[in-house]
CSV table of C-alpha atoms and ligand atoms in Angstrom, one decimal:
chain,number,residue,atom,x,y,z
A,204,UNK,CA,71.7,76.3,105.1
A,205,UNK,CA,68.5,75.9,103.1
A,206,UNK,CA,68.9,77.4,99.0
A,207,UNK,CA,65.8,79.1,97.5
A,208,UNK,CA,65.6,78.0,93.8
A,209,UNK,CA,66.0,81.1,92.9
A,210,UNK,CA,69.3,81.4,94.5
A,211,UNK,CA,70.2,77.8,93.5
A,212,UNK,CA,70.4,78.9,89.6
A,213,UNK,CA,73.6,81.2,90.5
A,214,UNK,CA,76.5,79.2,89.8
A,215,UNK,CA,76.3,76.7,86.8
A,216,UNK,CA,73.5,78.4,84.9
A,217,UNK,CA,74.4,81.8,85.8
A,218,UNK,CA,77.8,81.3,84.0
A,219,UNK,CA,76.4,80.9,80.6
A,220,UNK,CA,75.2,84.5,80.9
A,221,UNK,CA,78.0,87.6,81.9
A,222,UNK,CA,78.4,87.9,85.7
A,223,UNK,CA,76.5,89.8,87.6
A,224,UNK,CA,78.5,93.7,88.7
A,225,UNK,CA,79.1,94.9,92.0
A,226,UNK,CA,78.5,98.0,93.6
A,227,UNK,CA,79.0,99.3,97.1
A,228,UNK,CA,77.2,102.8,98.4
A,229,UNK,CA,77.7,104.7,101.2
A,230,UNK,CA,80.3,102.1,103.1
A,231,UNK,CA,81.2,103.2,106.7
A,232,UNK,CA,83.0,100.6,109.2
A,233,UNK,CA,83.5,101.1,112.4
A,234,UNK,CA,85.7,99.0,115.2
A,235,UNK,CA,84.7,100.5,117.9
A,236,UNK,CA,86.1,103.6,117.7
A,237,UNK,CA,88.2,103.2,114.7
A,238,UNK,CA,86.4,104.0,111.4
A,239,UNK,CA,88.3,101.7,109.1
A,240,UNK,CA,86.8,103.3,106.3
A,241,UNK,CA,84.7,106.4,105.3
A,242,UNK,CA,81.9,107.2,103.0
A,243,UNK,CA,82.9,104.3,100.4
A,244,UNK,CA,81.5,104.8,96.9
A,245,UNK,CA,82.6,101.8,94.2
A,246,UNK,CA,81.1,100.3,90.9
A,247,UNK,CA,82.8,97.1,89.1
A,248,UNK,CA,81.2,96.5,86.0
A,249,UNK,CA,80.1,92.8,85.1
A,250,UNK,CA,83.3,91.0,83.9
A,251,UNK,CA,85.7,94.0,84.9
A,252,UNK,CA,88.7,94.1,87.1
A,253,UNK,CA,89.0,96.5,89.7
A,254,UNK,CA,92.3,97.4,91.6
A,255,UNK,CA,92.2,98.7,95.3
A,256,UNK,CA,95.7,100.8,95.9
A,257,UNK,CA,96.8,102.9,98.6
A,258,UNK,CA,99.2,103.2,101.8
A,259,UNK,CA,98.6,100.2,104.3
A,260,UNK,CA,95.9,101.0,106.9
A,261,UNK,CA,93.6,102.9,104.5
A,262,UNK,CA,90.9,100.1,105.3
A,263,UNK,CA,91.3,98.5,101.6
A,264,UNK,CA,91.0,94.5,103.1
A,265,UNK,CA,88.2,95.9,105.2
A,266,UNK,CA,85.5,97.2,102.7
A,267,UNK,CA,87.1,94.2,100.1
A,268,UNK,CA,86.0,91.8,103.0
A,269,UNK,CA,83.0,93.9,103.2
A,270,UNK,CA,81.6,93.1,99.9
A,271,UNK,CA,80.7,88.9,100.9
A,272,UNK,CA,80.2,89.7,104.4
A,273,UNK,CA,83.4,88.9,106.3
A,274,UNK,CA,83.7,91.7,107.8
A,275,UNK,CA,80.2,91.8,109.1
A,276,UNK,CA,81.8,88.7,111.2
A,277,UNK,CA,84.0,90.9,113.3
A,278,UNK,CA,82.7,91.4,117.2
A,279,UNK,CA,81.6,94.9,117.9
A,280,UNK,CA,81.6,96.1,113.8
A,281,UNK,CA,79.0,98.4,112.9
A,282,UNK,CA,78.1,99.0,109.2
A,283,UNK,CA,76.4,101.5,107.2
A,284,UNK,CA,75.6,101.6,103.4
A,285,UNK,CA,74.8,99.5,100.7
A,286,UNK,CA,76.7,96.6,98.8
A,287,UNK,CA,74.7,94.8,96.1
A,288,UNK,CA,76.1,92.0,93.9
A,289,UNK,CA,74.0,92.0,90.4
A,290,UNK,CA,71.2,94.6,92.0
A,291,UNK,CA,70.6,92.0,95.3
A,292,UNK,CA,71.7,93.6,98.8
A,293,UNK,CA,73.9,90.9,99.9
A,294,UNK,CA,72.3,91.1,103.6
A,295,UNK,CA,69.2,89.5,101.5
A,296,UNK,CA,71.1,86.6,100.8
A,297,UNK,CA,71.8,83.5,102.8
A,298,UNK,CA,75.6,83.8,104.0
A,299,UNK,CA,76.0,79.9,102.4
A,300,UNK,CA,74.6,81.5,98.8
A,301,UNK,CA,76.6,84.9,99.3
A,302,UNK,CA,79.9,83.0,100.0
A,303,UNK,CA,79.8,80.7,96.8
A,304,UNK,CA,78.7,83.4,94.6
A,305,UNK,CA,81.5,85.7,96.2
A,306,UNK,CA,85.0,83.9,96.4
A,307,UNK,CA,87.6,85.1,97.8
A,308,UNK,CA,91.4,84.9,97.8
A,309,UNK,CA,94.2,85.6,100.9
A,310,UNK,CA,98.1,87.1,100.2
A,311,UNK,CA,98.8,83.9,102.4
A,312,UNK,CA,97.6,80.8,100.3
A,313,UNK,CA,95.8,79.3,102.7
A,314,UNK,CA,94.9,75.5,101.2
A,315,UNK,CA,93.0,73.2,103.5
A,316,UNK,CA,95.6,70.6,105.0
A,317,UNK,CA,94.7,67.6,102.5
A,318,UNK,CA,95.3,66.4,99.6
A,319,UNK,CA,95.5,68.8,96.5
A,320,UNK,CA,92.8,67.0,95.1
A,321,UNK,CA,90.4,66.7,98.5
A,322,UNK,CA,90.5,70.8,98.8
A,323,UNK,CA,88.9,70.8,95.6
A,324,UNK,CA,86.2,67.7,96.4
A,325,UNK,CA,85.9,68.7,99.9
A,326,UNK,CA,84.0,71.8,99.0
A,327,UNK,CA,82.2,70.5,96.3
A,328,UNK,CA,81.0,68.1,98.7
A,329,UNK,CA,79.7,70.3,101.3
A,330,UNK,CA,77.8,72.5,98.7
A,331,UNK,CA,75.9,69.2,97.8
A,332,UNK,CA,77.6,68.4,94.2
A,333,UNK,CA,76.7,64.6,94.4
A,334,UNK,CA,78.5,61.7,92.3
A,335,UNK,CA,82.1,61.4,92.6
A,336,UNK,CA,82.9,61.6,88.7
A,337,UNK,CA,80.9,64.9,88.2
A,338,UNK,CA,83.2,66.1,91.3
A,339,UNK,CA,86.2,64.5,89.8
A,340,UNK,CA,85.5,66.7,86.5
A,341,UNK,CA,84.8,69.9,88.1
A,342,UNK,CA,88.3,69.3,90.1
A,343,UNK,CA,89.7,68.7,87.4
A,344,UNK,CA,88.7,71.7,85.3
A,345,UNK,CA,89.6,74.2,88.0
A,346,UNK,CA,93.1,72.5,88.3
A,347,UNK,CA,93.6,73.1,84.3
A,348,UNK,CA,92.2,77.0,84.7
A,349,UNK,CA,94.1,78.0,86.5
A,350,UNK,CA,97.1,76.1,85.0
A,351,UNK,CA,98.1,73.5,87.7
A,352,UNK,CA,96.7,70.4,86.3
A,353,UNK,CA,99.5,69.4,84.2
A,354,UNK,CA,101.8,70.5,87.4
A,355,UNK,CA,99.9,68.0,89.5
A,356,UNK,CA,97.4,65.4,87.9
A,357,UNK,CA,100.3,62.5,88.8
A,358,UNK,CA,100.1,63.4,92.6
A,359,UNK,CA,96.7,64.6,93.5
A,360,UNK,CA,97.0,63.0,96.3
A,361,UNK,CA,99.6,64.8,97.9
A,362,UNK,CA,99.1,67.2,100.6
A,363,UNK,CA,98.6,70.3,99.6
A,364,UNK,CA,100.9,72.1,101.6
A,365,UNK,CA,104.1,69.9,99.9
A,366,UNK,CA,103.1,72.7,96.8
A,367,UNK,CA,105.1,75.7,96.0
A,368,UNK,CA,103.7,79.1,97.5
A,369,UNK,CA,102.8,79.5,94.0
A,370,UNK,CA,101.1,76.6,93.4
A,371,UNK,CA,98.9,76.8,96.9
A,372,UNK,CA,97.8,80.2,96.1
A,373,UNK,CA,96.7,78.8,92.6
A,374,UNK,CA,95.3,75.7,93.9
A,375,UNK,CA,93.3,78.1,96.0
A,376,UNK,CA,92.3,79.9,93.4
A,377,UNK,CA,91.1,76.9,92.0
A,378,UNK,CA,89.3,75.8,95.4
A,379,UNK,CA,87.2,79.4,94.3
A,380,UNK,CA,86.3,78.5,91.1
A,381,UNK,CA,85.2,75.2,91.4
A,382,UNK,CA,82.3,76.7,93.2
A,383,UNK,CA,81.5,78.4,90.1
A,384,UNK,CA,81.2,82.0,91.5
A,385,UNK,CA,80.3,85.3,90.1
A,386,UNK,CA,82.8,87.4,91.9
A,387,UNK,CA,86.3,86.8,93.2
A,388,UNK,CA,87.6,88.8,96.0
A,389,UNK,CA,91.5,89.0,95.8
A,390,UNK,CA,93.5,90.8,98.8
A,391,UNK,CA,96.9,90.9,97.4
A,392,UNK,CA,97.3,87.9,96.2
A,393,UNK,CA,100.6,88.3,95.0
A,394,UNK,CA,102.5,89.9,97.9
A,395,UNK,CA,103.8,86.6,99.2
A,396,UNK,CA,105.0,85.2,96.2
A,397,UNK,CA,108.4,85.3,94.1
A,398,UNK,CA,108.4,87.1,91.0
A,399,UNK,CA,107.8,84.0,89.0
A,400,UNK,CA,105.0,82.8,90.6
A,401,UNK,CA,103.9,86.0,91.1
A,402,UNK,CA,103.4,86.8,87.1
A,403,UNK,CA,101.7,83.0,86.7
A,404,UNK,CA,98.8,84.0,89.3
A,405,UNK,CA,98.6,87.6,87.9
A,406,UNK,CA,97.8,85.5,84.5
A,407,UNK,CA,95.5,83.5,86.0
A,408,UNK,CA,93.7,86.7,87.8
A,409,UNK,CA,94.1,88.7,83.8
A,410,UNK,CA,91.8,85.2,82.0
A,411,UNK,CA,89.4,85.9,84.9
A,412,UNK,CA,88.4,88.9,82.9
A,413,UNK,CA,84.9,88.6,81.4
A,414,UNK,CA,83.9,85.6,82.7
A,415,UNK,CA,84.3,87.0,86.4
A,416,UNK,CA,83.9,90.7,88.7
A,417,UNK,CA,87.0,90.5,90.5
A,418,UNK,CA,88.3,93.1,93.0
A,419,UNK,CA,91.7,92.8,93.6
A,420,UNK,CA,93.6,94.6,96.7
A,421,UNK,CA,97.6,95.0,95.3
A,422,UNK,CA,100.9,96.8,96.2
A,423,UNK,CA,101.7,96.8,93.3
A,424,UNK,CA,101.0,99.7,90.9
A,425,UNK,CA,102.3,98.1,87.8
A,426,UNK,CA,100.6,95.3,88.5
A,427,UNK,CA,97.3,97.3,88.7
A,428,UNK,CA,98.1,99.3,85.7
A,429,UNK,CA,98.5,95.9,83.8
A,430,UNK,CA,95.1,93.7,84.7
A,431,UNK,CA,92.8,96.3,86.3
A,432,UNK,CA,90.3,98.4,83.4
A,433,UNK,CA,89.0,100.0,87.1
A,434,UNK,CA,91.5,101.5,90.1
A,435,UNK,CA,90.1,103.1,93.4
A,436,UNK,CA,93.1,105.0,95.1
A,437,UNK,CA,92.4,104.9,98.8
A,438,UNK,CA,94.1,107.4,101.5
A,439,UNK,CA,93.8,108.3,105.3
A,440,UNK,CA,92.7,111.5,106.1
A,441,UNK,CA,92.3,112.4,109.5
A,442,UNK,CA,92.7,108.7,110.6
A,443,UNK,CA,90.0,107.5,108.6
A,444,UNK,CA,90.3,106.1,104.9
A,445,UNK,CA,88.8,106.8,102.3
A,446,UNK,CA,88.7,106.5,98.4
A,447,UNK,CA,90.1,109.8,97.2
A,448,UNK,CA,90.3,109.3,93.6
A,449,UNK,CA,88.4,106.4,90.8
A,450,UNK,CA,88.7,105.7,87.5
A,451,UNK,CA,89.8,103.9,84.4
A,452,UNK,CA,93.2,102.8,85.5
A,453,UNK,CA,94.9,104.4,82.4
A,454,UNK,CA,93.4,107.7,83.1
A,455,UNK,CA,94.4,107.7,86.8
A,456,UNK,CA,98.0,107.1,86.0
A,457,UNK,CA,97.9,109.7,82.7
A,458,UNK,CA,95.9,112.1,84.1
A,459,UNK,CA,94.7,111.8,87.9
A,460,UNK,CA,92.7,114.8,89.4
A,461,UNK,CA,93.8,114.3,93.3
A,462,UNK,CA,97.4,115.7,93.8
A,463,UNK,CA,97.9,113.0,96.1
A,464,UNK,CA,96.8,110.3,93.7
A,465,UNK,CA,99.2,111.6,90.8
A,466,UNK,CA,101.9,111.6,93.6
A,467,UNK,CA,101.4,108.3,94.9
A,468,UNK,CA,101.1,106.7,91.3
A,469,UNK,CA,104.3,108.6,90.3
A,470,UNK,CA,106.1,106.4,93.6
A,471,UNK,CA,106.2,110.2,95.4
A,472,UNK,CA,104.0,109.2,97.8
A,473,UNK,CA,103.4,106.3,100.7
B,732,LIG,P1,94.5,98.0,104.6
B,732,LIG,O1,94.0,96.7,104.0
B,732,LIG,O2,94.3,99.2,103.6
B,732,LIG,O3,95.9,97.9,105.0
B,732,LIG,P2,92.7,97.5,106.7
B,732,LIG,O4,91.3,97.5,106.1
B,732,LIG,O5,93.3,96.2,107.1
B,732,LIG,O6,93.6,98.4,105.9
B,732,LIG,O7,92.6,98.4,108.1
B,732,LIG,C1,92.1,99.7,108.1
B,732,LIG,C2,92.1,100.2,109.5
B,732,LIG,O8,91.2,99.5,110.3
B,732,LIG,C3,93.5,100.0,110.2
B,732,LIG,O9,93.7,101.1,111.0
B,732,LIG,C4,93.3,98.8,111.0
B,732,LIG,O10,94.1,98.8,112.1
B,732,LIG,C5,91.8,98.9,111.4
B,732,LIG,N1,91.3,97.5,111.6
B,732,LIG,C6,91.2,96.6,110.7
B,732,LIG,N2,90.6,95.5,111.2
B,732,LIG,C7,90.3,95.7,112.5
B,732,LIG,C8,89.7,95.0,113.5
B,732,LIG,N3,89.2,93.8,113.4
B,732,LIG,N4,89.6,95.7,114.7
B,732,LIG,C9,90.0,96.9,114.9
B,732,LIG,N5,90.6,97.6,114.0
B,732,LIG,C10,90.7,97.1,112.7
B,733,LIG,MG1,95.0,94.9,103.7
Protein backbone atom coordinates (compact mmCIF):
# COMPACT_ATOMS: atom_id res chain seq x y z
CA UNK A 1 0.00 0.00 0.00
CA UNK A 2 1.25 3.32 -1.19
CA UNK A 3 2.30 5.94 2.13
CA UNK A 4 1.59 9.69 1.70
CA UNK A 5 4.45 11.69 3.16
CA UNK A 6 2.50 12.93 5.34
CA UNK A 7 1.62 9.68 6.86
CA UNK A 8 5.18 8.45 6.35
CA UNK A 9 6.46 10.92 9.25
CA UNK A 10 4.34 8.87 11.95
CA UNK A 11 6.55 6.45 13.42
CA UNK A 12 10.39 7.58 13.86
CA UNK A 13 9.78 11.29 13.81
CA UNK A 14 6.54 11.27 15.55
CA UNK A 15 8.24 9.67 18.55
CA UNK A 16 10.37 12.50 19.41
CA UNK A 17 7.14 14.48 20.14
CA UNK A 18 4.21 12.92 22.81
CA UNK A 19 1.84 10.45 21.04
CA UNK A 20 -0.90 11.36 19.58
CA UNK A 21 -4.59 10.59 22.03
CA UNK A 22 -7.43 8.56 21.03
CA UNK A 23 -10.89 9.16 21.15
CA UNK A 24 -13.85 7.10 20.04
CA UNK A 25 -17.59 8.81 19.65
CA UNK A 26 -20.72 7.40 19.24
CA UNK A 27 -19.45 3.53 18.69
CA UNK A 28 -22.28 1.10 17.76
CA UNK A 29 -21.40 -2.57 16.34
CA UNK A 30 -23.63 -4.66 15.12
CA UNK A 31 -23.25 -8.60 13.99
CA UNK A 32 -26.13 -8.96 12.44
CA UNK A 33 -28.48 -8.87 14.88
CA UNK A 34 -26.28 -8.79 17.88
CA UNK A 35 -25.21 -5.16 18.94
CA UNK A 36 -21.89 -5.99 20.54
CA UNK A 37 -21.77 -2.67 21.82
CA UNK A 38 -23.90 0.44 22.41
CA UNK A 39 -23.43 4.14 22.23
CA UNK A 40 -19.56 4.00 23.05
CA UNK A 41 -18.07 7.25 24.36
CA UNK A 42 -14.03 7.05 25.31
CA UNK A 43 -11.06 9.52 25.50
CA UNK A 44 -7.31 8.36 26.26
CA UNK A 45 -5.18 11.07 26.68
CA UNK A 46 -1.70 11.23 24.73
CA UNK A 47 0.72 8.96 26.83
CA UNK A 48 -2.10 7.63 29.25
CA UNK A 49 -3.23 4.15 29.97
CA UNK A 50 -6.69 3.20 29.87
CA UNK A 51 -8.22 -0.02 31.39
CA UNK A 52 -11.42 -1.74 29.76
CA UNK A 53 -13.16 -3.90 32.73
CA UNK A 54 -16.31 -5.57 32.88
CA UNK A 55 -18.20 -9.16 32.79
CA UNK A 56 -17.20 -11.18 29.55
CA UNK A 57 -19.49 -10.53 26.61
CA UNK A 58 -19.94 -6.73 27.27
CA UNK A 59 -18.19 -6.15 23.70
CA UNK A 60 -14.81 -4.89 25.38
CA UNK A 61 -12.38 -6.90 22.49
CA UNK A 62 -14.92 -5.59 20.10
CA UNK A 63 -14.78 -1.68 20.30
CA UNK A 64 -10.79 -2.34 21.50
CA UNK A 65 -10.44 -4.03 17.97
CA UNK A 66 -12.53 -1.31 16.75
CA UNK A 67 -10.14 1.44 17.40
CA UNK A 68 -7.27 0.10 14.24
CA UNK A 69 -9.98 -1.36 12.20
CA UNK A 70 -10.15 -5.07 13.05
CA UNK A 71 -13.28 -5.30 13.57
CA UNK A 72 -14.30 -3.38 10.49
CA UNK A 73 -12.83 -6.87 9.02
CA UNK A 74 -15.71 -8.97 10.20
CA UNK A 75 -18.42 -10.22 7.37
CA UNK A 76 -21.71 -8.58 7.75
CA UNK A 77 -20.41 -5.74 10.67
CA UNK A 78 -21.98 -2.59 10.50
CA UNK A 79 -20.52 0.50 12.30
CA UNK A 80 -21.57 3.81 13.43
CA UNK A 81 -19.57 6.63 15.14
CA UNK A 82 -16.37 8.14 15.18
CA UNK A 83 -12.75 6.82 16.29
CA UNK A 84 -9.97 9.33 15.68
CA UNK A 85 -6.26 8.66 16.59
CA UNK A 86 -4.49 12.27 17.15
CA UNK A 87 -7.76 14.22 15.62
CA UNK A 88 -7.53 11.85 12.07
CA UNK A 89 -10.70 9.47 11.50
CA UNK A 90 -8.93 6.32 11.14
CA UNK A 91 -11.26 5.43 8.04
CA UNK A 92 -9.00 8.34 6.44
CA UNK A 93 -6.06 6.44 6.78
CA UNK A 94 -4.56 3.69 4.68
CA UNK A 95 -5.27 0.24 6.69
CA UNK A 96 -1.10 -0.37 6.17
CA UNK A 97 -0.55 3.28 8.00
CA UNK A 98 -3.46 2.65 10.58
CA UNK A 99 -2.01 -0.77 11.57
CA UNK A 100 1.62 0.42 12.27
CA UNK A 101 0.62 3.39 14.01
CA UNK A 102 -1.93 1.20 16.07
CA UNK A 103 -0.38 -2.09 17.52
CA UNK A 104 -1.96 -4.37 18.98
CA UNK A 105 -1.50 -7.29 21.46
CA UNK A 106 -3.59 -10.90 21.82
CA UNK A 107 -4.17 -12.85 25.64
CA UNK A 108 -2.68 -15.79 23.36
CA UNK A 109 0.97 -14.61 22.33
CA UNK A 110 0.70 -15.28 19.07
CA UNK A 111 4.61 -14.98 17.58
CA UNK A 112 5.08 -15.76 13.93
CA UNK A 113 6.59 -19.44 13.64
CA UNK A 114 10.41 -18.29 13.09
CA UNK A 115 13.07 -17.44 14.62
CA UNK A 116 12.87 -14.87 17.66
CA UNK A 117 14.86 -12.68 15.84
CA UNK A 118 13.03 -13.01 12.10
CA UNK A 119 9.49 -11.92 13.84
CA UNK A 120 11.20 -8.89 14.66
CA UNK A 121 13.06 -8.39 10.93
CA UNK A 122 10.28 -9.95 9.09
CA UNK A 123 8.08 -6.95 9.79
CA UNK A 124 10.54 -4.50 9.51
CA UNK A 125 11.11 -5.80 6.26
CA UNK A 126 7.74 -5.70 4.87
CA UNK A 127 7.25 -2.02 6.09
CA UNK A 128 10.30 -1.14 3.84
CA UNK A 129 13.07 -0.55 6.64
CA UNK A 130 16.04 -1.29 4.29
CA UNK A 131 19.74 -2.33 5.36
CA UNK A 132 20.13 -5.29 7.46
CA UNK A 133 22.17 -3.48 10.32
CA UNK A 134 19.60 -0.60 10.84
CA UNK A 135 17.03 -3.70 11.09
CA UNK A 136 19.45 -5.60 13.29
CA UNK A 137 19.47 -2.38 15.73
CA UNK A 138 15.85 -1.72 15.75
CA UNK A 139 15.48 -5.65 16.71
CA UNK A 140 17.58 -5.28 19.00
CA UNK A 141 16.22 -2.34 20.83
CA UNK A 142 12.71 -3.71 21.05
CA UNK A 143 14.19 -7.00 22.44
CA UNK A 144 15.98 -4.86 25.40
CA UNK A 145 12.42 -2.71 25.94
CA UNK A 146 10.72 -4.86 26.68
CA UNK A 147 13.42 -6.82 28.76
CA UNK A 148 14.10 -10.06 26.63
CA UNK A 149 17.31 -9.18 25.09
CA UNK A 150 19.52 -10.34 27.70
CA UNK A 151 17.08 -13.55 27.96
CA UNK A 152 17.70 -14.26 24.31
CA UNK A 153 20.58 -12.38 22.39
CA UNK A 154 22.64 -15.96 22.45
CA UNK A 155 19.87 -17.79 20.58
CA UNK A 156 18.09 -15.40 18.30
CA UNK A 157 17.86 -17.87 16.15
CA UNK A 158 15.68 -20.08 17.78
CA UNK A 159 12.13 -20.57 16.97
CA UNK A 160 10.06 -18.51 18.61
CA UNK A 161 7.68 -20.73 19.89
CA UNK A 162 10.71 -22.85 22.01
CA UNK A 163 10.00 -19.35 24.42
CA UNK A 164 8.14 -19.31 27.56
CA UNK A 165 4.39 -18.03 27.31
CA UNK A 166 5.95 -15.16 28.99
CA UNK A 167 8.59 -14.50 26.80
CA UNK A 168 6.24 -14.93 23.41
CA UNK A 169 3.88 -12.50 24.67
CA UNK A 170 6.87 -10.07 25.32
CA UNK A 171 8.60 -10.90 22.16
CA UNK A 172 5.25 -9.89 20.69
CA UNK A 173 5.14 -7.00 22.37
CA UNK A 174 8.33 -6.32 21.01
CA UNK A 175 7.24 -7.34 17.27
CA UNK A 176 4.76 -3.93 18.12
CA UNK A 177 7.20 -1.74 18.94
CA UNK A 178 9.60 -2.22 16.56
CA UNK A 179 7.19 -0.62 14.25
CA UNK A 180 7.43 2.36 16.26
CA UNK A 181 3.69 2.99 16.91
CA UNK A 182 1.64 5.60 18.59
CA UNK A 183 -0.88 3.45 20.21
CA UNK A 184 -0.86 -0.11 21.53
CA UNK A 185 -3.92 -2.08 21.71
CA UNK A 186 -3.75 -4.76 24.59
CA UNK A 187 -6.73 -7.35 24.98
CA UNK A 188 -5.77 -9.07 28.12
CA UNK A 189 -2.66 -9.60 27.74
CA UNK A 190 -2.04 -11.13 30.86
CA UNK A 191 -4.83 -13.73 31.19
CA UNK A 192 -2.74 -16.56 29.81
CA UNK A 193 0.21 -16.14 31.70
CA UNK A 194 1.59 -17.31 35.29
CA UNK A 195 1.77 -14.88 37.90
CA UNK A 196 5.50 -14.35 37.24
CA UNK A 197 5.39 -13.61 33.85
CA UNK A 198 2.35 -12.04 34.26
CA UNK A 199 3.90 -9.08 36.63
CA UNK A 200 7.09 -8.83 33.99
CA UNK A 201 4.66 -7.94 31.01
CA UNK A 202 2.38 -5.77 33.32
CA UNK A 203 5.95 -3.83 33.74
CA UNK A 204 6.58 -3.76 30.43
CA UNK A 205 2.88 -2.44 29.64
CA UNK A 206 3.47 0.36 33.07
CA UNK A 207 7.19 1.89 30.96
CA UNK A 208 4.82 2.19 28.00
CA UNK A 209 3.37 5.08 29.87
CA UNK A 210 4.22 8.47 28.28
CA UNK A 211 5.84 7.42 25.40
CA UNK A 212 2.67 5.39 24.21
CA UNK A 213 -1.68 5.59 24.34
CA UNK A 214 -2.29 2.15 25.23
CA UNK A 215 -5.81 0.65 25.87
CA UNK A 216 -5.59 -2.34 27.75
CA UNK A 217 -8.68 -4.94 28.01
CA UNK A 218 -7.93 -6.83 31.74
CA UNK A 219 -9.65 -9.24 34.22
CA UNK A 220 -7.93 -8.12 36.49
CA UNK A 221 -9.02 -5.21 38.73
CA UNK A 222 -5.92 -4.89 40.65
CA UNK A 223 -4.11 -5.02 37.83
CA UNK A 224 -6.14 -2.02 36.39
CA UNK A 225 -6.05 -0.19 39.57
CA UNK A 226 -2.11 -0.44 39.41
CA UNK A 227 -1.07 0.71 35.54
CA UNK A 228 -4.32 2.39 34.25
CA UNK A 229 -4.60 6.59 35.19
CA UNK A 230 -8.09 5.96 32.96
CA UNK A 231 -10.79 2.85 33.58
CA UNK A 232 -14.12 2.43 31.47
CA UNK A 233 -16.38 -0.13 33.40
CA UNK A 234 -18.43 -1.82 30.71
CA UNK A 235 -21.86 -3.84 31.38
CA UNK A 236 -24.80 -5.54 29.48
CA UNK A 237 -27.92 -4.13 29.71
CA UNK A 238 -30.62 -5.58 27.81
CA UNK A 239 -28.16 -7.75 25.85
CA UNK A 240 -26.26 -5.04 24.55
CA UNK A 241 -23.04 -3.54 26.29
CA UNK A 242 -22.21 -0.62 27.06
CA UNK A 243 -19.76 1.68 29.16
CA UNK A 244 -21.70 2.48 32.28
CA UNK A 245 -19.32 4.28 34.23
CA UNK A 246 -15.53 6.36 33.27
CA UNK A 247 -13.01 7.78 35.08
CA UNK A 248 -9.76 8.27 36.78
CA UNK A 249 -9.18 4.75 37.94
CA UNK A 250 -8.60 5.93 41.61
CA UNK A 251 -11.82 7.65 41.72
CA UNK A 252 -13.90 4.77 40.21
CA UNK A 253 -12.65 2.40 42.92
CA UNK A 254 -12.93 5.25 45.87
CA UNK A 255 -15.79 6.71 44.83
CA UNK A 256 -17.82 5.24 41.72
CA UNK A 257 -21.27 6.88 40.87
CA UNK A 258 -22.99 3.57 39.15
CA UNK A 259 -24.14 1.10 41.84
CA UNK A 260 -23.19 -1.48 39.69
CA UNK A 261 -19.71 -0.21 39.11
CA UNK A 262 -18.94 0.22 42.94
CA UNK A 263 -20.31 -3.42 43.16
CA UNK A 264 -18.33 -4.97 40.55
CA UNK A 265 -15.06 -3.20 41.71
CA UNK A 266 -15.80 -4.27 45.28
CA UNK A 267 -15.71 -8.25 43.62
CA UNK A 268 -19.85 -8.17 44.38
CA UNK A 269 -20.53 -8.34 41.09
CA UNK A 270 -19.82 -10.53 37.62
P1 LIG B 1 -15.84 -9.10 25.64
O1 LIG B 1 -14.51 -8.86 25.03
O2 LIG B 1 -16.29 -8.00 26.56
O3 LIG B 1 -15.91 -10.43 26.32
P2 LIG B 1 -16.78 -9.22 22.91
O4 LIG B 1 -16.49 -7.89 22.34
O5 LIG B 1 -15.88 -10.33 22.53
O6 LIG B 1 -16.93 -9.11 24.48
O7 LIG B 1 -18.24 -9.67 22.47
C1 LIG B 1 -19.39 -8.86 22.70
C2 LIG B 1 -20.61 -9.56 22.14
O8 LIG B 1 -20.54 -9.60 20.73
C3 LIG B 1 -20.75 -11.01 22.60
O9 LIG B 1 -22.11 -11.28 22.80
C4 LIG B 1 -20.19 -11.79 21.45
O10 LIG B 1 -20.78 -13.07 21.38
C5 LIG B 1 -20.59 -10.94 20.27
N1 LIG B 1 -19.64 -11.08 19.16
C6 LIG B 1 -18.32 -10.77 19.20
N2 LIG B 1 -17.76 -11.01 18.00
C7 LIG B 1 -18.74 -11.47 17.19
C8 LIG B 1 -18.79 -11.89 15.83
N3 LIG B 1 -17.72 -11.89 15.03
N4 LIG B 1 -19.99 -12.31 15.34
C9 LIG B 1 -21.08 -12.33 16.12
N5 LIG B 1 -21.11 -11.93 17.42
C10 LIG B 1 -19.95 -11.52 17.95
MG1 LIG C 1 -12.77 -10.05 25.06
Amino acid sequence: MKTSAAEAQFGREARLQAPPGVRVENLTVRFGQKTAVADADLTVKSGQILAMVGPSGCGKSTLLASINGITDLVPGVVISGQRLVGNRPIDTMSSGILRRRVGMLFQKPNPFPMSIIENLEFPLREHGVRGRGQRREQARDALAQVGLWGEVKDRLKDPALTLSGGQQQRLCLARALVLEPDVLLLDEPCSALDPIASAKVEACIDSLRGGYTVVIVTHNLAQARRIADEMVVFWVEHDVGRIIEAGPTERLFTAPVHPTTRAYCKGLAG
